[in-house]
Amino acid sequence: MTAVTSSRVVPADVSDMSSCARIALFAATVWEVSAVRAALPDAATRTVGGRRVVVGSAGEREYWLVRTGVGHEQAAQASGWLFHQQRFHLAVSTGFACALVPAEIGGLLVGHEVLSMPANGDAGPEPLGVPGPERDSFLAFACGRIAGARIGPFLSVDRIVGRAADKREYARVTGAMGLDMESAALARESQRAQVPFVIARTVSDLLDEDLPLDFNLFLTAAGWLAGAGTVLAAPWRLRGLGRLRRQSRLAADRLTEFFRGYMTAMAVHHRPHRTTELA
Ligand SMILES: C[C@H]1O[C@@H](n2cnc3c(N)ncnc32)[C@H](O)[C@@H]1O
């Protein structure tokens, strides 16, 4: 049951939140959300203010998982909304990413700061990061316990980058390690709400990989037909789609494994940091 007081929503089934840390997990699509959800102990869907949130807990940490939708605008909206509902100790931008360094499909990329690249291609503002003790615990777990995990800056852009040449150019200009479409907006909203911020994504496509379709055509409702048209016009590309499907399945499995490990380790070894009083 959930008690609502003014614009705040207080989970009535968590009796003593003063000893508990609350962690927001943001993922863009249903596939990414399911991968994270599979790791969440006792996950239950709640409807809060008309939006669906998956809530689960392990040890003294409560996890709120939200599907943002793809891109900056939707990510800003969903995270701005969530931060208005509750106070959080950590926000995690999660899901899939394009590697901007040599990597393996399913490899874990961990980001402590994010750059954004505006449409005109000019270098964006300074990298944005929001530090905090729960972020440090997260980074220590990811980098100390996950073999092959890489830590570095992310780049957020406003489109799906499908050409290997473009990926290499982004890598060269920014020095970023991974690329996605939501982290910059999530970091900005986290900073505004003073919630420590971290990125943890698994690689769904590689630096030197050309995607078989212009997926941007699928991103708007009006674009669905155009996208379908691309497939019809070039059916041999479906083989590439099969490959992508396999890659995202692997990336999803690795994401589940990562969060299982993280949530278990945090429940067993780490009491929450209580530098910030929870509402
Ligand atoms: C497709 C979803 O996964 C991330 N993502 C994974 N690969 C790419 C790429 N090549 N270009 C842009 N975003 C990508 C984005 O964050 C988006 O939400």
mmCIF file of N, CA, C and O in Angstrom, residues 68-127:
data_model
loop_
_atom_site.group_PDB
_atom_site.id
_atom_site.type_symbol
_atom_site.label_atom_id
_atom_site.label_comp_id
_atom_site.label_asym_id
_atom_site.label_seq_id
_atom_site.Cartn_x
_atom_site.Cartn_y
_atom_site.Cartn_z
ATOM 1 N N THR A 68 12.398 4.942 -18.925
ATOM 2 C CA THR A 68 12.368 6.360 -19.313
ATOM 3 C C THR A 68 11.837 6.561 -20.729
ATOM 4 O O THR A 68 11.280 7.607 -21.038
ATOM 5 N N GLY A 69 12.038 5.573 -21.615
ATOM 6 C CA GLY A 69 11.895 5.824 -23.044
ATOM 7 C C GLY A 69 13.255 6.259 -23.583
ATOM 8 O O GLY A 69 14.173 6.573 -22.802
ATOM 9 N N VAL A 70 13.386 6.276 -24.905
ATOM 10 C CA VAL A 70 14.687 6.540 -25.536
ATOM 11 C C VAL A 70 14.906 8.045 -25.702
ATOM 12 O O VAL A 70 14.003 8.764 -26.117
ATOM 13 N N GLY A 71 16.110 8.494 -25.373
ATOM 14 C CA GLY A 71 16.496 9.872 -25.680
ATOM 15 C C GLY A 71 16.453 10.817 -24.486
ATOM 16 O O GLY A 71 15.910 10.511 -23.433
ATOM 17 N N HIS A 72 17.075 11.979 -24.700
ATOM 18 C CA HIS A 72 17.257 12.960 -23.617
ATOM 19 C C HIS A 72 15.949 13.462 -23.036
ATOM 20 O O HIS A 72 15.791 13.551 -21.824
ATOM 21 N N GLU A 73 15.035 13.805 -23.936
ATOM 22 C CA GLU A 73 13.820 14.457 -23.462
ATOM 23 C C GLU A 73 13.028 13.546 -22.527
ATOM 24 O O GLU A 73 12.612 13.955 -21.436
ATOM 25 N N GLN A 74 12.866 12.307 -22.962
ATOM 26 C CA GLN A 74 12.090 11.365 -22.153
ATOM 27 C C GLN A 74 12.828 11.032 -20.861
ATOM 28 O O GLN A 74 12.201 10.870 -19.814
ATOM 29 N N ALA A 75 14.152 10.945 -20.943
ATOM 30 C CA ALA A 75 14.938 10.627 -19.745
ATOM 31 C C ALA A 75 14.833 11.766 -18.732
ATOM 32 O O ALA A 75 14.712 11.542 -17.523
ATOM 33 N N ALA A 76 14.870 13.005 -19.224
ATOM 34 C CA ALA A 76 14.768 14.165 -18.328
ATOM 35 C C ALA A 76 13.402 14.172 -17.653
ATOM 36 O O ALA A 76 13.294 14.402 -16.441
ATOM 37 N N GLN A 77 12.388 13.876 -18.430
ATOM 38 C CA GLN A 77 11.025 13.904 -17.889
ATOM 39 C C GLN A 77 10.835 12.852 -16.798
ATOM 40 O O GLN A 77 10.358 13.146 -15.707
ATOM 41 N N ALA A 78 11.252 11.616 -17.113
ATOM 42 C CA ALA A 78 11.043 10.509 -16.166
ATOM 43 C C ALA A 78 11.847 10.714 -14.884
ATOM 44 O O ALA A 78 11.340 10.492 -13.781
ATOM 45 N N SER A 79 13.096 11.169 -15.028
ATOM 46 C CA SER A 79 13.919 11.311 -13.820
ATOM 47 C C SER A 79 13.484 12.528 -13.012
ATOM 48 O O SER A 79 13.440 12.475 -11.776
ATOM 49 N N GLY A 80 13.128 13.612 -13.688
ATOM 50 C CA GLY A 80 12.625 14.793 -12.970
ATOM 51 C C GLY A 80 11.399 14.413 -12.158
ATOM 52 O O GLY A 80 11.265 14.783 -10.991
ATOM 53 N N TRP A 81 10.552 13.612 -12.768
ATOM 54 C CA TRP A 81 9.329 13.159 -12.084
ATOM 55 C C TRP A 81 9.683 12.300 -10.865
ATOM 56 O O TRP A 81 9.168 12.509 -9.766
ATOM 57 N N LEU A 82 10.583 11.319 -11.068
ATOM 58 C CA LEU A 82 10.897 10.401 -9.961
ATOM 59 C C LEU A 82 11.523 11.142 -8.780
ATOM 60 O O LEU A 82 11.182 10.893 -7.624
ATOM 61 N N PHE A 83 12.437 12.054 -9.076
ATOM 62 C CA PHE A 83 13.116 12.766 -7.994
ATOM 63 C C PHE A 83 12.148 13.664 -7.214
ATOM 64 O O PHE A 83 12.435 14.072 -6.099
ATOM 65 N N HIS A 84 11.035 13.947 -7.816
ATOM 66 C CA HIS A 84 10.029 14.734 -7.126
ATOM 67 C C HIS A 84 9.217 13.874 -6.162
ATOM 68 O O HIS A 84 8.607 14.376 -5.220
ATOM 69 N N GLN A 85 9.226 12.555 -6.379
ATOM 70 C CA GLN A 85 8.423 11.659 -5.547
ATOM 71 C C GLN A 85 9.123 11.309 -4.233
ATOM 72 O O GLN A 85 8.470 11.135 -3.221
ATOM 73 N N GLN A 86 10.450 11.139 -4.312
ATOM 74 C CA GLN A 86 11.192 10.638 -3.165
ATOM 75 C C GLN A 86 12.592 11.211 -3.174
ATOM 76 O O GLN A 86 13.049 11.709 -4.184
ATOM 77 N N ARG A 87 13.268 11.040 -2.035
ATOM 78 C CA ARG A 87 14.676 11.408 -1.950
ATOM 79 C C ARG A 87 15.493 10.139 -2.251
ATOM 80 O O ARG A 87 15.159 9.070 -1.744
ATOM 81 N N PHE A 88 16.526 10.268 -3.088
ATOM 82 C CA PHE A 88 17.348 9.105 -3.456
ATOM 83 C C PHE A 88 18.814 9.320 -3.060
ATOM 84 O O PHE A 88 19.295 10.446 -3.063
ATOM 85 N N HIS A 89 19.480 8.215 -2.747
ATOM 86 C CA HIS A 89 20.911 8.280 -2.412
ATOM 87 C C HIS A 89 21.792 8.079 -3.641
ATOM 88 O O HIS A 89 22.994 8.311 -3.600
ATOM 89 N N LEU A 90 21.215 7.513 -4.697
ATOM 90 C CA LEU A 90 21.993 7.227 -5.905
ATOM 91 C C LEU A 90 21.049 7.091 -7.094
ATOM 92 O O LEU A 90 19.955 6.538 -6.958
ATOM 93 N N ALA A 91 21.474 7.608 -8.239
ATOM 94 C CA ALA A 91 20.745 7.399 -9.490
ATOM 95 C C ALA A 91 21.669 6.652 -10.439
ATOM 96 O O ALA A 91 22.844 7.021 -10.603
ATOM 97 N N VAL A 92 21.160 5.595 -11.066
ATOM 98 C CA VAL A 92 21.972 4.799 -11.988
ATOM 99 C C VAL A 92 21.347 4.854 -13.380
ATOM 100 O O VAL A 92 20.181 4.505 -13.558
ATOM 101 N N SER A 93 22.134 5.309 -14.344
ATOM 102 C CA SER A 93 21.714 5.255 -15.742
ATOM 103 C C SER A 93 22.165 3.903 -16.270
ATOM 104 O O SER A 93 23.364 3.611 -16.328
ATOM 105 N N THR A 94 21.193 3.061 -16.656
ATOM 106 C CA THR A 94 21.584 1.714 -17.050
ATOM 107 C C THR A 94 20.913 1.286 -18.361
ATOM 108 O O THR A 94 20.111 2.016 -18.915
ATOM 109 N N GLY A 95 21.294 0.110 -18.853
ATOM 110 C CA GLY A 95 20.788 -0.382 -20.121
ATOM 111 C C GLY A 95 21.951 -0.731 -21.032
ATOM 112 O O GLY A 95 22.992 -1.211 -20.574
ATOM 113 N N PHE A 96 21.766 -0.478 -22.316
ATOM 114 C CA PHE A 96 22.792 -0.823 -23.305
ATOM 115 C C PHE A 96 23.595 0.417 -23.682
ATOM 116 O O PHE A 96 23.162 1.551 -23.467
ATOM 117 N N ALA A 97 24.756 0.172 -24.281
ATOM 118 C CA ALA A 97 25.592 1.273 -24.756
ATOM 119 C C ALA A 97 26.388 0.813 -25.963
ATOM 120 O O ALA A 97 26.626 -0.381 -26.159
ATOM 121 N N CYS A 98 26.782 1.782 -26.732
ATOM 122 C CA CYS A 98 27.718 1.535 -27.811
ATOM 123 C C CYS A 98 29.121 1.753 -27.240
ATOM 124 O O CYS A 98 29.363 2.767 -26.577
ATOM 125 N N ALA A 99 30.025 0.821 -27.476
ATOM 126 C CA ALA A 99 31.396 0.988 -26.984
ATOM 127 C C ALA A 99 32.140 1.982 -27.883
ATOM 128 O O ALA A 99 32.041 1.898 -29.110
ATOM 129 N N LEU A 100 32.863 2.878 -27.264
ATOM 130 C CA LEU A 100 33.733 3.787 -28.044
ATOM 131 C C LEU A 100 35.200 3.426 -27.851
ATOM 132 O O LEU A 100 36.092 4.168 -28.254
ATOM 133 N N VAL A 101 35.428 2.296 -27.197
ATOM 134 C CA VAL A 101 36.780 1.747 -27.044
ATOM 135 C C VAL A 101 36.675 0.272 -27.449
ATOM 136 O O VAL A 101 35.569 -0.271 -27.477
ATOM 137 N N PRO A 102 37.807 -0.363 -27.746
ATOM 138 C CA PRO A 102 37.716 -1.791 -28.054
ATOM 139 C C PRO A 102 37.084 -2.525 -26.866
ATOM 140 O O PRO A 102 37.479 -2.312 -25.723
ATOM 141 N N ALA A 103 36.077 -3.339 -27.120
ATOM 142 C CA ALA A 103 35.351 -4.006 -26.027
ATOM 143 C C ALA A 103 34.694 -5.256 -26.581
ATOM 144 O O ALA A 103 34.770 -5.533 -27.781
ATOM 145 N N GLU A 104 34.045 -6.000 -25.664
ATOM 146 C CA GLU A 104 33.295 -7.190 -26.084
ATOM 147 C C GLU A 104 31.819 -6.925 -25.925
ATOM 148 O O GLU A 104 31.416 -6.182 -25.012
ATOM 149 N N ILE A 105 31.002 -7.568 -26.759
ATOM 150 C CA ILE A 105 29.553 -7.498 -26.560
ATOM 151 C C ILE A 105 29.240 -8.028 -25.151
ATOM 152 O O ILE A 105 29.754 -9.072 -24.759
ATOM 153 N N GLY A 106 28.435 -7.276 -24.410
ATOM 154 C CA GLY A 106 28.085 -7.689 -23.046
ATOM 155 C C GLY A 106 29.045 -7.169 -21.988
ATOM 156 O O GLY A 106 28.756 -7.281 -20.801
ATOM 157 N N GLY A 107 30.177 -6.580 -22.408
ATOM 158 C CA GLY A 107 31.139 -6.034 -21.449
ATOM 159 C C GLY A 107 30.512 -4.887 -20.652
ATOM 160 O O GLY A 107 29.631 -4.194 -21.147
ATOM 161 N N LEU A 108 30.979 -4.723 -19.418
ATOM 162 C CA LEU A 108 30.400 -3.687 -18.557
ATOM 163 C C LEU A 108 31.179 -2.378 -18.682
ATOM 164 O O LEU A 108 32.399 -2.355 -18.510
ATOM 165 N N LEU A 109 30.457 -1.298 -18.965
ATOM 166 C CA LEU A 109 31.051 0.038 -19.013
ATOM 167 C C LEU A 109 30.467 0.845 -17.861
ATOM 168 O O LEU A 109 29.245 0.948 -17.721
ATOM 169 N N VAL A 110 31.346 1.387 -17.044
ATOM 170 C CA VAL A 110 30.898 2.147 -15.880
ATOM 171 C C VAL A 110 31.344 3.591 -16.044
ATOM 172 O O VAL A 110 32.516 3.862 -16.308
ATOM 173 N N GLY A 111 30.403 4.502 -15.899
ATOM 174 C CA GLY A 111 30.728 5.915 -16.117
ATOM 175 C C GLY A 111 30.521 6.729 -14.862
ATOM 176 O O GLY A 111 29.531 6.569 -14.155
ATOM 177 N N HIS A 112 31.482 7.592 -14.559
ATOM 178 C CA HIS A 112 31.314 8.490 -13.412
ATOM 179 C C HIS A 112 31.026 9.915 -13.871
ATOM 180 O O HIS A 112 30.674 10.768 -13.078
ATOM 181 N N GLU A 113 31.189 10.161 -15.180
ATOM 182 C CA GLU A 113 30.822 11.475 -15.709
ATOM 183 C C GLU A 113 30.395 11.348 -17.164
ATOM 184 O O GLU A 113 30.703 10.369 -17.843
ATOM 185 N N VAL A 114 29.669 12.365 -17.634
ATOM 186 C CA VAL A 114 29.100 12.273 -18.970
ATOM 187 C C VAL A 114 29.232 13.608 -19.708
ATOM 188 O O VAL A 114 29.096 14.678 -19.127
ATOM 189 N N LEU A 115 29.550 13.484 -20.984
ATOM 190 C CA LEU A 115 29.599 14.639 -21.882
ATOM 191 C C LEU A 115 28.383 14.582 -22.783
ATOM 192 O O LEU A 115 27.926 13.498 -23.112
ATOM 193 N N SER A 116 27.914 15.752 -23.222
ATOM 194 C CA SER A 116 26.851 15.689 -24.224
ATOM 195 C C SER A 116 27.340 16.348 -25.501
ATOM 196 O O SER A 116 28.194 17.230 -25.477
ATOM 197 N N MET A 117 26.827 15.877 -26.603
ATOM 198 C CA MET A 117 27.240 16.391 -27.912
ATOM 199 C C MET A 117 26.008 16.962 -28.606
ATOM 200 O O MET A 117 25.130 16.209 -29.026
ATOM 201 N N PRO A 118 25.905 18.292 -28.694
ATOM 202 C CA PRO A 118 24.743 18.876 -29.354
ATOM 203 C C PRO A 118 24.727 18.546 -30.843
ATOM 204 O O PRO A 118 25.746 18.128 -31.405
ATOM 205 N N ALA A 119 23.564 18.750 -31.453
ATOM 206 C CA ALA A 119 23.380 18.358 -32.854
ATOM 207 C C ALA A 119 24.375 19.042 -33.790
ATOM 208 O O ALA A 119 24.777 18.481 -34.805
ATOM 209 N N ASN A 120 24.821 20.273 -33.441
ATOM 210 C CA ASN A 120 25.739 20.971 -34.351
ATOM 211 C C ASN A 120 27.164 20.417 -34.296
ATOM 212 O O ASN A 120 28.044 20.878 -35.026
ATOM 213 N N GLY A 121 27.394 19.439 -33.395
ATOM 214 C CA GLY A 121 28.691 18.775 -33.387
ATOM 215 C C GLY A 121 29.775 19.516 -32.612
ATOM 216 O O GLY A 121 30.883 19.035 -32.473
ATOM 217 N N ASP A 122 29.439 20.707 -32.081
ATOM 218 C CA ASP A 122 30.429 21.418 -31.258
ATOM 219 C C ASP A 122 30.655 20.644 -29.970
ATOM 220 O O ASP A 122 29.763 19.953 -29.501
ATOM 221 N N ALA A 123 31.850 20.815 -29.414
ATOM 222 C CA ALA A 123 32.122 20.152 -28.143
ATOM 223 C C ALA A 123 31.119 20.660 -27.115
ATOM 224 O O ALA A 123 30.822 21.854 -27.061
ATOM 225 N N GLY A 124 30.568 19.759 -26.316
ATOM 226 C CA GLY A 124 29.574 20.139 -25.314
ATOM 227 C C GLY A 124 30.238 20.805 -24.125
ATOM 228 O O GLY A 124 31.434 21.093 -24.147
ATOM 229 N N PRO A 125 29.455 21.049 -23.067
ATOM 230 C CA PRO A 125 30.010 21.650 -21.859
ATOM 231 C C PRO A 125 30.940 20.679 -21.148
ATOM 232 O O PRO A 125 31.148 19.555 -21.611
ATOM 233 N N GLU A 126 31.463 21.110 -20.038
ATOM 234 C CA GLU A 126 32.350 20.262 -19.231
ATOM 235 C C GLU A 126 31.639 18.951 -18.881
ATOM 236 O O GLU A 126 30.407 18.929 -18.753
ATOM 237 N N PRO A 127 32.421 17.872 -18.692
ATOM 238 C CA PRO A 127 31.782 16.622 -18.269
ATOM 239 C C PRO A 127 31.022 16.827 -16.966
ATOM 240 O O PRO A 127 31.463 17.579 -16.095
#
